[in-house]
JSON list of C-alpha atoms in Angstrom, two decimals:
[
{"chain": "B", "resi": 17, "resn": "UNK", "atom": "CA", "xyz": [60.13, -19.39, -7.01]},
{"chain": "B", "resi": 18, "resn": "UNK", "atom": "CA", "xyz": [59.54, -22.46, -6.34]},
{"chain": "B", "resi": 19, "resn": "UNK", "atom": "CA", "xyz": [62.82, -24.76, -5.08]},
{"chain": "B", "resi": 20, "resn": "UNK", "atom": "CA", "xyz": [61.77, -28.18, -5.47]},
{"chain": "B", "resi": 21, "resn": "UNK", "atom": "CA", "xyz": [62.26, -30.15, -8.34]},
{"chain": "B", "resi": 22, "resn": "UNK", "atom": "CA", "xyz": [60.63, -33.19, -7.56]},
{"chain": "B", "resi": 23, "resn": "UNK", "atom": "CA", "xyz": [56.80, -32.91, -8.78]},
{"chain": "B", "resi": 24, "resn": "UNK", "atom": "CA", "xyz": [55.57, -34.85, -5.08]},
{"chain": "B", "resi": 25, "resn": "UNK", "atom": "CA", "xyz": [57.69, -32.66, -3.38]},
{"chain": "B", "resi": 26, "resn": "UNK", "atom": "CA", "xyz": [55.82, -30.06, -4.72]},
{"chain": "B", "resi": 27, "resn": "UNK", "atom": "CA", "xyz": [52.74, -31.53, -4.70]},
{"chain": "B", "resi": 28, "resn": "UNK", "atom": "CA", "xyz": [52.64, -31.83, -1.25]},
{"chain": "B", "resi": 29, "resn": "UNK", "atom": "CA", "xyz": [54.30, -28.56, -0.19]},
{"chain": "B", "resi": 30, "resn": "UNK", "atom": "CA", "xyz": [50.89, -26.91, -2.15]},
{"chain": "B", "resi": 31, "resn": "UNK", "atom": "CA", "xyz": [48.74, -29.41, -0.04]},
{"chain": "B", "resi": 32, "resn": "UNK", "atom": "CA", "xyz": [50.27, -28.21, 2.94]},
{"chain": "B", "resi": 33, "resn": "UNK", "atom": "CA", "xyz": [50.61, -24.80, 2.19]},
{"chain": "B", "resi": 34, "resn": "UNK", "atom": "CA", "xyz": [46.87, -24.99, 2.23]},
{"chain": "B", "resi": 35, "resn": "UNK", "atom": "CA", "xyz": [46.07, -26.69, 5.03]},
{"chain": "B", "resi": 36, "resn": "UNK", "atom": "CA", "xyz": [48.22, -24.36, 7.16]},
{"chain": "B", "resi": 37, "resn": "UNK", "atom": "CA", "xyz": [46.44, -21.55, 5.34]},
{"chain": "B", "resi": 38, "resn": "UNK", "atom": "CA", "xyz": [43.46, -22.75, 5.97]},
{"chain": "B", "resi": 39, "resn": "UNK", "atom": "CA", "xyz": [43.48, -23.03, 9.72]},
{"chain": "B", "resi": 40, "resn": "UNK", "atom": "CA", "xyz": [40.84, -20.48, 10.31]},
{"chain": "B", "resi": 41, "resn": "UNK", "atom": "CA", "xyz": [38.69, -21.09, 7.87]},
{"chain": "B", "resi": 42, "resn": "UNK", "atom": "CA", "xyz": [39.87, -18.76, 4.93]},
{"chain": "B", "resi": 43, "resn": "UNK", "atom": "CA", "xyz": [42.80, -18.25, 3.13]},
{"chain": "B", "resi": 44, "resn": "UNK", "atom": "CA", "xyz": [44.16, -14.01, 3.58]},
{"chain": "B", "resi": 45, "resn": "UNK", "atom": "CA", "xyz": [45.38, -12.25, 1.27]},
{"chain": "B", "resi": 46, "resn": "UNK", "atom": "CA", "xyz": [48.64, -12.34, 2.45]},
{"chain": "B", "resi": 47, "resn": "UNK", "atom": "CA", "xyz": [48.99, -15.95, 2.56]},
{"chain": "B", "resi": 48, "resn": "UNK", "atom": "CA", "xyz": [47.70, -16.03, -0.59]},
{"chain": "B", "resi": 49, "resn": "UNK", "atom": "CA", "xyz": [50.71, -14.19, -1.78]},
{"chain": "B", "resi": 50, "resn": "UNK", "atom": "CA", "xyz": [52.97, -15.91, -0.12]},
{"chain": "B", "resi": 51, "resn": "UNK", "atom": "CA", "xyz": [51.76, -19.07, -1.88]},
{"chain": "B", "resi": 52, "resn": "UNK", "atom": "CA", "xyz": [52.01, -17.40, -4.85]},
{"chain": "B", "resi": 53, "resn": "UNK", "atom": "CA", "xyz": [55.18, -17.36, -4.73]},
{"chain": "B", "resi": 54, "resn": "UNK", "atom": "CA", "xyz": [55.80, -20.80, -4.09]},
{"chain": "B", "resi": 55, "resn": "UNK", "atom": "CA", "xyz": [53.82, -22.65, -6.09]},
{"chain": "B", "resi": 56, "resn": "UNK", "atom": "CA", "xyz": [51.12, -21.43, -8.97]},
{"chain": "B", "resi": 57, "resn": "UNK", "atom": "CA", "xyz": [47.65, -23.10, -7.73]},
{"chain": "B", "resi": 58, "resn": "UNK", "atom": "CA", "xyz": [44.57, -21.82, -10.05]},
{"chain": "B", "resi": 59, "resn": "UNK", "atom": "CA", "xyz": [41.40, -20.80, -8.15]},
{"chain": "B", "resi": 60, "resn": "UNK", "atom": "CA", "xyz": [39.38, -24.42, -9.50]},
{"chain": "B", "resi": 61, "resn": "UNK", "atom": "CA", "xyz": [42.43, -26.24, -8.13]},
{"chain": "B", "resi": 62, "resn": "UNK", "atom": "CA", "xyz": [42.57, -23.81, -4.82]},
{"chain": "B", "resi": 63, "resn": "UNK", "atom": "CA", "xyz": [39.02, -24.16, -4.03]},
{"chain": "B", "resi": 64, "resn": "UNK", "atom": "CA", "xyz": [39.45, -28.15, -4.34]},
{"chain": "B", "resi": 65, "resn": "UNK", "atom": "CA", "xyz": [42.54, -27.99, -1.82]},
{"chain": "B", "resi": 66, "resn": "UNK", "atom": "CA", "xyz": [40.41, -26.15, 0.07]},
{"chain": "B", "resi": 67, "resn": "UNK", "atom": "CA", "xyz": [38.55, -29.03, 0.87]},
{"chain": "B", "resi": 68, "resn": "UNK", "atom": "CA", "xyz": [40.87, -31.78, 1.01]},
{"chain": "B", "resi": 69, "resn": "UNK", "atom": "CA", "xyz": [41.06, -33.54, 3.95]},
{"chain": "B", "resi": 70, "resn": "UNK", "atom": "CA", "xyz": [43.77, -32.97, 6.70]},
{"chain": "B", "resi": 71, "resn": "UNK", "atom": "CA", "xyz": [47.07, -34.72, 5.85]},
{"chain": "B", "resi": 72, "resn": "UNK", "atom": "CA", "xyz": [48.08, -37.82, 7.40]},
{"chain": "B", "resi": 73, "resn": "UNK", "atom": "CA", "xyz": [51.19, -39.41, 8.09]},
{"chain": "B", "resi": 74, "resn": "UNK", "atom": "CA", "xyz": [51.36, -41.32, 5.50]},
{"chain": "B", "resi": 75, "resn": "UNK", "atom": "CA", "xyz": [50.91, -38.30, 3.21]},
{"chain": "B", "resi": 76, "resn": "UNK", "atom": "CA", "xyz": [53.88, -36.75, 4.32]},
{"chain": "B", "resi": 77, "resn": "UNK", "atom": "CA", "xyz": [56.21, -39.68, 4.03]},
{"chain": "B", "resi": 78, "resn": "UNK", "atom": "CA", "xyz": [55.45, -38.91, -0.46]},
{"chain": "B", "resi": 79, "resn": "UNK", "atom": "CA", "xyz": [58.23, -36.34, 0.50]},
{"chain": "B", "resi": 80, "resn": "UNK", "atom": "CA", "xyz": [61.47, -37.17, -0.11]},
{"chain": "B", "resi": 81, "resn": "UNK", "atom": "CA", "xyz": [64.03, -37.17, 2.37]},
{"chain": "B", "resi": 82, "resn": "UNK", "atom": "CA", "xyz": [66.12, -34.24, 0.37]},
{"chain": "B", "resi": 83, "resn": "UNK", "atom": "CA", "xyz": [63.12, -32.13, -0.36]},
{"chain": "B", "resi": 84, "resn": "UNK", "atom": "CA", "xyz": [61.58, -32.22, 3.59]},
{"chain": "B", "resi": 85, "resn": "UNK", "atom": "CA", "xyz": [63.70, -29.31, 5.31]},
{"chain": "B", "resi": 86, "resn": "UNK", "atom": "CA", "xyz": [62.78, -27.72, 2.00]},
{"chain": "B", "resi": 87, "resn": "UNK", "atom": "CA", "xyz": [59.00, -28.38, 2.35]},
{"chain": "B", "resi": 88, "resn": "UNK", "atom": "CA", "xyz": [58.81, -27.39, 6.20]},
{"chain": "B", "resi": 89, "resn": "UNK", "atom": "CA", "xyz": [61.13, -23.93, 5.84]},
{"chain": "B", "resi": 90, "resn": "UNK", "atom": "CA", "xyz": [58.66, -23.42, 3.25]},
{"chain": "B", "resi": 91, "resn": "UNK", "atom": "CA", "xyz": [55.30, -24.23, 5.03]},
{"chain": "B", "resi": 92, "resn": "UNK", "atom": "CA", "xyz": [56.53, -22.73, 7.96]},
{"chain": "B", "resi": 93, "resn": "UNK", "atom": "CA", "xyz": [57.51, -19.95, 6.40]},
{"chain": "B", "resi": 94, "resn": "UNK", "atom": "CA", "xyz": [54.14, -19.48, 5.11]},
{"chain": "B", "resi": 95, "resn": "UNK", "atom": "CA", "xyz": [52.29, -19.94, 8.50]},
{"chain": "B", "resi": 96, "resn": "UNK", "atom": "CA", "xyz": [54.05, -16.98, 9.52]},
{"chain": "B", "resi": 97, "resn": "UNK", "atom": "CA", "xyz": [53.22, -14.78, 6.55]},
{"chain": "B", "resi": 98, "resn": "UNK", "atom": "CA", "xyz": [50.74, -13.08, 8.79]},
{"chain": "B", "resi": 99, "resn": "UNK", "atom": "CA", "xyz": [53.33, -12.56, 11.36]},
{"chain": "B", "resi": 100, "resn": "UNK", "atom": "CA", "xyz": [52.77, -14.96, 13.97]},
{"chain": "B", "resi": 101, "resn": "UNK", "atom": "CA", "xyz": [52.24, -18.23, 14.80]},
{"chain": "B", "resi": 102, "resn": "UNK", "atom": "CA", "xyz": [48.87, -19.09, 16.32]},
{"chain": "B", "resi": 103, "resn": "UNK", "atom": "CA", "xyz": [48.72, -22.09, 18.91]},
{"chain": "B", "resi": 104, "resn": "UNK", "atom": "CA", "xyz": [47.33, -24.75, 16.39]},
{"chain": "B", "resi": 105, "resn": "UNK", "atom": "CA", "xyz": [49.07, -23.99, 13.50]},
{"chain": "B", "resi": 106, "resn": "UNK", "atom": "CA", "xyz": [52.12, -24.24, 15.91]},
{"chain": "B", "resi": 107, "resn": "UNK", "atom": "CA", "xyz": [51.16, -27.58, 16.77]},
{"chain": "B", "resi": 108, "resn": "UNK", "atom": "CA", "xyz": [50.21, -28.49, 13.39]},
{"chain": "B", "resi": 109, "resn": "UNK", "atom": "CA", "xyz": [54.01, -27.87, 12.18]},
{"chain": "B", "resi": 110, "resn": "UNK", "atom": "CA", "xyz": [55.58, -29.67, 14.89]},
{"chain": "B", "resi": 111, "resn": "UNK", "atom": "CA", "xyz": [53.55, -32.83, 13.93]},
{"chain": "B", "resi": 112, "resn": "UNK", "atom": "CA", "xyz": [54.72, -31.94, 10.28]},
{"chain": "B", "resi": 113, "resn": "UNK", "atom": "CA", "xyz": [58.18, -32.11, 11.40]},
{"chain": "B", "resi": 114, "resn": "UNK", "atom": "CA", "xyz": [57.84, -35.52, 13.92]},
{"chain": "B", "resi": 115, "resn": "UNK", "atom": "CA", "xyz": [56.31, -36.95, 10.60]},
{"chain": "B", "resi": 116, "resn": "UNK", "atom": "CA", "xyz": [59.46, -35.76, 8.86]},
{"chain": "B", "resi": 117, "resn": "UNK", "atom": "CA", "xyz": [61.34, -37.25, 11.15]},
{"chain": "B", "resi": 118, "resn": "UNK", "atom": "CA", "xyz": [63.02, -34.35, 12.26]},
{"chain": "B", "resi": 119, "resn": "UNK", "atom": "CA", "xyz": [64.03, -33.78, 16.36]},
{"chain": "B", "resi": 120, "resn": "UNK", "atom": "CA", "xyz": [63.47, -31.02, 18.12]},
{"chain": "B", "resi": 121, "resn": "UNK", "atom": "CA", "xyz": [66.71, -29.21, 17.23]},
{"chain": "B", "resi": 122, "resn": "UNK", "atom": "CA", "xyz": [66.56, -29.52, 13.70]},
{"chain": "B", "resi": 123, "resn": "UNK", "atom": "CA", "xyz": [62.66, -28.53, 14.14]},
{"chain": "B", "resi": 124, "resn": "UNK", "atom": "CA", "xyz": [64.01, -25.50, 15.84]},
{"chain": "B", "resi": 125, "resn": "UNK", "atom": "CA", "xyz": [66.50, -24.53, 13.37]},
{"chain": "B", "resi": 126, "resn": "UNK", "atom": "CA", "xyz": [64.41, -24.51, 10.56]},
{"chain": "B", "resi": 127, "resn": "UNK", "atom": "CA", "xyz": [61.39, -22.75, 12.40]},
{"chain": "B", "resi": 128, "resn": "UNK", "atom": "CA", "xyz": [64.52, -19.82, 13.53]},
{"chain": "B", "resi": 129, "resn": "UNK", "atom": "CA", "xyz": [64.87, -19.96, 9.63]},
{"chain": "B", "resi": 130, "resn": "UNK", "atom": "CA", "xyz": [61.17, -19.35, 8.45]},
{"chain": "B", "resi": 131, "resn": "UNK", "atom": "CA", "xyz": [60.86, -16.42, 11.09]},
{"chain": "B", "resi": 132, "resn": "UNK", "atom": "CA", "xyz": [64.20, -14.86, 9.91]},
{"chain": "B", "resi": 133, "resn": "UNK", "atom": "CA", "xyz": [62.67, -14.58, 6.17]},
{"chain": "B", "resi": 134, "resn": "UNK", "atom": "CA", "xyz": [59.31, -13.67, 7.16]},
{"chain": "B", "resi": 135, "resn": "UNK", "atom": "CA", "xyz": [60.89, -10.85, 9.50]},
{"chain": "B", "resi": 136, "resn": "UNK", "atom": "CA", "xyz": [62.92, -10.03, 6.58]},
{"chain": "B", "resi": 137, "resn": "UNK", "atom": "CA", "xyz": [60.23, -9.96, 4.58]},
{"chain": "B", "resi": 138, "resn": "UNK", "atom": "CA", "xyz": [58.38, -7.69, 6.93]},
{"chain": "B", "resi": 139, "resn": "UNK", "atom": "CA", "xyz": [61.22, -5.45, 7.53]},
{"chain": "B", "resi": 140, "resn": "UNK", "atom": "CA", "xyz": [61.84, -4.86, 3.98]},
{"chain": "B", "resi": 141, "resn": "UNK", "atom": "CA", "xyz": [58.28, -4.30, 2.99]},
{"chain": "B", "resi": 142, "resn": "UNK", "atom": "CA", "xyz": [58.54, -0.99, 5.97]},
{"chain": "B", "resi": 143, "resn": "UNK", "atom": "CA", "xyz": [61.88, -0.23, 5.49]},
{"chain": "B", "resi": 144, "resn": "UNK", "atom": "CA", "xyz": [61.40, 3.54, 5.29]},
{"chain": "B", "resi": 145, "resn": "UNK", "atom": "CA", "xyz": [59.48, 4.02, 7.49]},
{"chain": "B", "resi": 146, "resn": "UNK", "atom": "CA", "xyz": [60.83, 1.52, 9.75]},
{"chain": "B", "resi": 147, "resn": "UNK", "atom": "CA", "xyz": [61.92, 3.65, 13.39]},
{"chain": "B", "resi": 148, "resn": "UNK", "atom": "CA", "xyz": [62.99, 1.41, 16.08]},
{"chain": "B", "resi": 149, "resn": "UNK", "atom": "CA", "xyz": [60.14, 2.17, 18.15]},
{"chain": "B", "resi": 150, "resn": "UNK", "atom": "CA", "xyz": [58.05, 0.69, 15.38]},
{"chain": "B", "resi": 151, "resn": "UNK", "atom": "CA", "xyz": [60.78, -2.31, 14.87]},
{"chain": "B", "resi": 152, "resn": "UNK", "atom": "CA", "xyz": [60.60, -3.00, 18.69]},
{"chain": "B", "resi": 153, "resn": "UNK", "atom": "CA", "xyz": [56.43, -3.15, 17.77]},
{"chain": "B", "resi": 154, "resn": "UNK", "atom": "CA", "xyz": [57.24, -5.64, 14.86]},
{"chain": "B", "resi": 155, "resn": "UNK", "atom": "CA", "xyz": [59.63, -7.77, 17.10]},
{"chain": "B", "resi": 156, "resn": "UNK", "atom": "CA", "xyz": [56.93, -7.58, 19.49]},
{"chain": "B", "resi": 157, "resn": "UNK", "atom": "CA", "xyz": [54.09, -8.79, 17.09]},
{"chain": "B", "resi": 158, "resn": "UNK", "atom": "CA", "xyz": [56.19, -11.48, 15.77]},
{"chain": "B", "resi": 159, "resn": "UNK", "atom": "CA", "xyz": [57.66, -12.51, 19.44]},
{"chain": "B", "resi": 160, "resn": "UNK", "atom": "CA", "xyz": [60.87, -12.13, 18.38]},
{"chain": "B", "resi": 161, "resn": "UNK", "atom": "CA", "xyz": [63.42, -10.76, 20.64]},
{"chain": "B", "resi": 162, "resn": "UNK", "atom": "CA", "xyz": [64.10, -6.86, 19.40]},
{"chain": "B", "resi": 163, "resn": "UNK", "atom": "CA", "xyz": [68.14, -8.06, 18.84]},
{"chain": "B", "resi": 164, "resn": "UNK", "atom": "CA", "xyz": [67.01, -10.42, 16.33]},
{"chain": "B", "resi": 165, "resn": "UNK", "atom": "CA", "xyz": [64.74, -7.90, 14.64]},
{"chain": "B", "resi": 166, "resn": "UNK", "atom": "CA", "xyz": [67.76, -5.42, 14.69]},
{"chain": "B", "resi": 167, "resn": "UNK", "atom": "CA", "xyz": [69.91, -7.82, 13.37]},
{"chain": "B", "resi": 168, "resn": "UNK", "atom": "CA", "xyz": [68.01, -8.40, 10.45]},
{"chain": "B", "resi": 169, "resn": "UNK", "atom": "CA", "xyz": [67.19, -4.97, 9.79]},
{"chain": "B", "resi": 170, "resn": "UNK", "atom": "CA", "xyz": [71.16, -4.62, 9.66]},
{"chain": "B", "resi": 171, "resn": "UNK", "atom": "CA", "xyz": [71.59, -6.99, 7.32]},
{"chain": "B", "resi": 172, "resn": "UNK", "atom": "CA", "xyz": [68.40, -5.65, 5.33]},
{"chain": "B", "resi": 173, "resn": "UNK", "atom": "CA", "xyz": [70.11, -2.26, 5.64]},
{"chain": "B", "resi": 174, "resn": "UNK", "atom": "CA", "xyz": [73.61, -3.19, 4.78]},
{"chain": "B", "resi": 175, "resn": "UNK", "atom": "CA", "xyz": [72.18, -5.15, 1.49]},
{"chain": "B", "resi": 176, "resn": "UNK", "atom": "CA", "xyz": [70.71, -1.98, 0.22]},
{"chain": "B", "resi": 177, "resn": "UNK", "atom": "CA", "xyz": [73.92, -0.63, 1.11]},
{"chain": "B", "resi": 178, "resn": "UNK", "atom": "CA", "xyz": [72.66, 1.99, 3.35]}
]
């Protein structure tokens, strides 16, 4: 579900989305998913995002101030929806955020934030067959430290009041 209700917010958020996705050359299955769910792009208009050209500055200032931390939990999000981040689409979302205009600490935050709800994500998808030796594996894979992991998995837990 999409929470954006400005149509450039959104517009962009699918443009980036993409791009991120795109990185190495494909788009996965997961990541396809996980735009899915964000944003409903047919396979014509896909295939033509696909090919756009990388996003400027000046693209990224169409955002409006209220919908940015939206946009970047969401992109960011998204770039970890195979697990972890890879060096350039690390880089790629920090210039996202300097064109945002957001400092490091608020970068930070909302990076913490994406990784907390794709780890939850992760978790919940496992969760029965989840043993800590295979949570410590998933903290690992996700560089995570194992507290965080086991924090969210208590929270996961204690929402499916187990």
């Amino acid at each position: 579900q999409n929470p954006l209700k400005n149509i450039e917010d959104k517009r962009m958020m699918s443009r980036m989305l993409v791009e991120m996705a795109r990185m190495d050359g494909r788009i996965s299955e997961r990541e396809r998913l996980f735009i899915d769910q964000f944003v409903n792009i047919e396979r014509a208009r896909l295939a033509t995002l696909m090919q756009a050209p990388k996003l400027k500055a000046e693209d990224c200032e169409q955002v409006s101030d209220a919908g940015r931390p939206t946009v970047f939990l969401v992109v960011a999000a998204g770039a970890l929806s195979d697990d972890r981040l890879k060096g350039e689409e690390e880089d790629r979302l920090h210039q996202f955020a300097d064109w945002f205009g957001f400092d490091a600490v608020a970068r930070q935050r909302l990076l913490d934030m994406a990784q907390d709800y794709t780890l939850e994500l992760a978790i919940r998808s496992r969760f029965h067959r989840l043993r800590p030796d295979l949570l410590q594996q998933l903290a690992d894979h996700m560089g995570v430290a194992f507290t965080v992991a086991q924090q969210v998995y208590d929270r996961v837990k204690a929402a499916r009041g187990e």
